[in-house]
Coordinates of C-alpha atoms in Angstrom, one line a residue:
M1 CA 0.0 0.0 0.0
Q2 CA 2.8 2.4 0.9
D3 CA 4.4 2.0 -2.6
L4 CA 1.2 3.1 -4.1
L5 CA 0.8 6.1 -1.9
N6 CA 4.5 7.0 -2.3
S7 CA 4.1 7.0 -6.1
I8 CA 1.8 9.9 -6.0
N9 CA 3.0 13.5 -5.7
W10 CA 0.4 14.6 -3.1
Q11 CA 1.8 18.1 -2.9
K12 CA 1.6 18.7 -6.6
T13 CA -1.8 17.0 -6.9
P14 CA -3.6 16.8 -3.5
L15 CA -6.8 15.6 -5.3
I16 CA -6.5 12.7 -7.7
P17 CA -9.4 12.0 -10.2
T18 CA -10.8 8.6 -9.6
I19 CA -12.9 6.5 -11.9
A20 CA -15.1 3.8 -10.4
Q21 CA -15.8 0.9 -12.9
D22 CA -18.0 -2.1 -12.4
F23 CA -15.4 -5.0 -12.4
E24 CA -17.9 -7.4 -14.1
T25 CA -19.8 -5.3 -16.7
K26 CA -16.9 -2.8 -17.2
E27 CA -19.5 0.0 -17.0
V28 CA -18.0 3.3 -15.9
L29 CA -20.1 4.2 -12.9
M30 CA -18.8 7.5 -11.6
L31 CA -15.9 10.0 -11.5
A32 CA -14.8 11.3 -8.1
F33 CA -11.6 12.4 -6.3
S34 CA -9.3 10.9 -3.8
N35 CA -6.9 12.5 -1.5
E36 CA -4.1 10.7 0.5
D37 CA -6.4 10.0 3.5
S38 CA -9.3 8.8 1.6
L39 CA -7.1 6.6 -0.5
K40 CA -5.6 5.1 2.7
L41 CA -9.1 4.4 4.0
T42 CA -10.1 2.7 0.7
L43 CA -7.1 0.4 0.6
K44 CA -7.4 -0.4 4.3
T45 CA -11.2 -1.1 4.4
K46 CA -11.6 -2.3 0.8
Q47 CA -14.6 0.1 0.7
A48 CA -14.5 3.1 -1.7
H49 CA -13.8 6.4 0.1
Y50 CA -13.5 9.7 -1.8
F51 CA -12.9 13.3 -0.9
S52 CA -16.0 15.3 -1.7
R53 CA -15.2 18.7 -2.9
S54 CA -18.7 20.0 -2.4
K55 CA -18.9 18.5 1.1
A56 CA -15.2 19.3 1.9
R57 CA -14.6 16.1 3.7
I58 CA -13.9 12.4 3.1
W59 CA -16.9 10.5 1.9
H60 CA -17.6 6.9 2.3
K61 CA -19.5 5.9 -0.8
G62 CA -23.0 4.6 0.2
E63 CA -22.7 6.2 3.8
Q64 CA -26.3 7.4 3.5
S65 CA -27.8 5.3 0.8
G66 CA -26.2 1.9 1.7
H67 CA -25.1 1.7 -2.0
T68 CA -21.6 0.9 -1.3
Q69 CA -18.6 0.1 -3.6
E70 CA -16.5 -2.9 -2.6
I71 CA -13.0 -2.7 -3.9
V72 CA -11.7 -5.5 -6.1
E73 CA -8.6 -3.8 -7.4
V74 CA -7.1 -0.3 -7.5
L75 CA -5.1 0.7 -10.6
I76 CA -3.0 3.9 -11.1
D77 CA -2.1 5.4 -14.4
C78 CA 1.2 5.7 -16.1
D79 CA 1.6 9.4 -14.8
S80 CA 0.7 8.5 -11.2
D81 CA -2.0 11.1 -11.2
S82 CA -5.3 9.2 -11.9
L83 CA -6.9 6.3 -10.2
L84 CA -9.2 3.4 -11.4
F85 CA -11.3 1.6 -8.8
L86 CA -12.7 -1.8 -10.0
V87 CA -15.6 -2.4 -7.7
K88 CA -18.5 -4.5 -6.8
Q89 CA -21.4 -2.0 -6.8
H90 CA -24.1 -2.7 -4.2
G91 CA -27.1 -0.8 -5.3
V92 CA -26.7 2.1 -7.7
A93 CA -23.7 4.5 -8.1
C94 CA -25.6 7.7 -8.8
H95 CA -27.7 9.8 -6.4
T96 CA -30.4 10.1 -9.1
G97 CA -31.1 6.4 -8.8
N98 CA -29.4 5.5 -12.1
M99 CA -26.8 2.7 -12.2
S100 CA -24.1 5.0 -13.5
C101 CA -23.7 8.7 -13.2
F102 CA -23.2 8.8 -17.0
F103 CA -26.7 8.2 -18.2
R104 CA -27.2 11.5 -20.2
R105 CA -26.2 11.8 -24.0
L106 CA -24.5 14.9 -25.2
D107 CA -25.1 15.9 -28.8
S108 CA -24.7 19.1 -30.8
Q109 CA -27.9 20.6 -29.5
N110 CA -28.4 19.6 -25.9
V111 CA -28.1 17.0 -23.2
Q112 CA -30.8 14.2 -23.4
A113 CA -31.4 11.3 -21.0
P114 CA -32.0 7.9 -22.8
Q115 CA -35.6 6.8 -23.1
N116 CA -36.9 4.3 -20.6
T117 CA -33.9 4.7 -18.1
Q118 CA -34.4 2.4 -15.2
K119 CA -33.7 4.1 -11.9
L120 CA -34.5 3.8 -8.2
D121 CA -36.5 6.5 -6.2
T122 CA -33.7 7.4 -3.8
R123 CA -35.6 10.4 -2.0
E124 CA -36.2 8.4 1.1
I125 CA -32.6 6.9 1.0
Y126 CA -30.7 10.1 0.6
G127 CA -33.3 12.4 2.5
I128 CA -35.5 15.1 1.1
I129 CA -33.0 17.9 1.7
D130 CA -30.1 16.2 -0.3
S131 CA -32.6 15.2 -3.0
L132 CA -34.1 18.6 -3.3
Y133 CA -30.7 20.3 -3.4
H134 CA -29.7 18.1 -6.4
T135 CA -32.8 18.8 -8.0
I136 CA -32.2 22.5 -7.7
L137 CA -28.7 22.0 -9.1
E138 CA -30.2 20.2 -12.2
R139 CA -32.7 22.9 -12.8
K140 CA -30.1 25.7 -12.7
T141 CA -29.6 25.6 -16.4
K142 CA -33.1 24.8 -17.4
D143 CA -35.5 27.2 -19.4
P144 CA -36.6 29.9 -17.0
E145 CA -39.9 30.1 -18.9
N146 CA -40.6 26.5 -17.6
S147 CA -38.7 26.4 -14.4
Y148 CA -39.3 28.6 -11.3
V149 CA -35.8 27.7 -9.9
A150 CA -34.2 28.5 -13.3
S151 CA -36.0 31.8 -13.4
L152 CA -34.6 32.8 -10.0
F153 CA -31.1 31.9 -11.1
A154 CA -31.7 33.9 -14.3
K155 CA -32.7 37.0 -12.3
G156 CA -29.5 36.7 -10.3
E157 CA -28.3 37.0 -6.7
N158 CA -30.4 40.0 -5.6
S159 CA -33.6 38.1 -6.6
I160 CA -32.6 34.9 -4.7
C161 CA -31.7 37.1 -1.6
K162 CA -34.9 39.0 -1.8
K163 CA -36.9 35.8 -1.8
I164 CA -35.1 34.4 1.2
I165 CA -35.8 37.6 3.2
E166 CA -39.4 37.6 2.0
E167 CA -39.8 33.9 3.1
A168 CA -38.2 34.6 6.4
G169 CA -40.6 37.5 7.0
E170 CA -43.5 35.4 6.2
L171 CA -42.3 32.5 8.6
T172 CA -42.1 35.1 11.5
F173 CA -45.5 36.4 10.8
A174 CA -46.8 32.9 10.8
L175 CA -45.1 32.2 14.2
K176 CA -46.7 35.3 15.6
D177 CA -50.2 34.2 14.5
G178 CA -49.6 30.8 16.0
K179 CA -51.2 28.6 13.4
Q180 CA -49.1 25.4 13.1
K181 CA -50.1 24.6 9.4
D182 CA -49.0 28.1 8.2
I183 CA -45.8 27.8 10.3
I184 CA -45.0 24.5 8.8
Y185 CA -45.8 25.7 5.2
E186 CA -43.8 29.1 5.6
C187 CA -40.8 27.2 7.1
A188 CA -40.8 24.7 4.2
D189 CA -40.7 27.9 1.8
L190 CA -37.8 29.2 3.7
V191 CA -35.8 26.1 3.6
F192 CA -36.4 25.7 -0.1
H193 CA -35.2 29.2 -0.9
S194 CA -32.4 28.9 1.4
L195 CA -31.3 25.7 -0.6
I196 CA -31.5 27.9 -3.8
G197 CA -29.3 30.4 -2.1
L198 CA -26.8 27.6 -1.1
A199 CA -26.9 26.2 -4.8
S200 CA -26.1 29.7 -6.1
K201 CA -22.9 29.5 -4.3
D202 CA -22.2 25.7 -4.7
I203 CA -22.4 25.0 -1.0
N204 CA -23.6 21.5 -0.3
P205 CA -26.1 21.4 2.6
D206 CA -23.8 18.7 4.2
R207 CA -21.6 21.8 5.0
I208 CA -24.4 23.1 7.2
R209 CA -24.7 19.8 9.0
Q210 CA -21.0 19.7 9.6
E211 CA -21.2 23.3 11.1
L212 CA -24.1 22.3 13.3
K213 CA -22.3 19.2 14.5
R214 CA -19.2 21.4 15.3
R215 CA -21.5 23.5 17.6
E216 CA -23.0 20.6 19.3
G217 CA -22.4 20.7 23.1
V218 CA -21.2 24.4 22.8
S219 CA -23.3 27.1 24.4
G220 CA -24.8 29.7 22.1
I221 CA -23.1 32.4 24.1
A222 CA -19.7 30.8 23.8
E223 CA -20.2 30.1 20.1
K224 CA -21.1 33.7 19.3
N225 CA -18.2 35.1 21.3
S226 CA -15.9 32.8 19.4
R227 CA -16.7 34.6 16.2
K228 CA -15.6 37.8 17.6
S229 CA -11.9 36.6 18.2

């Protein structure tokens, strides 16, 4: 293992492009990135670990969904700057529920998904927040005439921020009125538009979970005072 790790110039290339390929079907499943620590975990556990740029942390493939990748073999290219994981895929590789992340066809006009693509419904597996965030990302570049999310992105940052402020205000009024149904409805609107704001800056909601976890067990007063230093 150490010979493989030493063959990579981690100072020059701290993140190594890593292709995951089904060892039986040879289907390319996904492209991710490995850093030195994630590769060590992969080799040690025989489970695929990657470094997620959007989550800014090491990510065990399947940690939420259970759709793990069992390592059969790890290969490195001739320049020692790309990796190939040959894996046994348990479940599907893509968060969309498709077996492979490469399920859309690019032609001279646009991007099209193949007809009758079989995929799993992964909303309950990944959680509604993650599923909703990825849906927002997918709609970023859609036609603003047909997509509310795309229309907000087309209008720009000011419009996105204005909607978040508007929804926060409506939630406060609902809280003051005390009607639970309205509170839940307005809170859902605020969360949705906050996710649009995060997507506009390419911030994965997992980063918010990490920050909340960091604050766990820390008093609110101490946490606020720490920001002043």
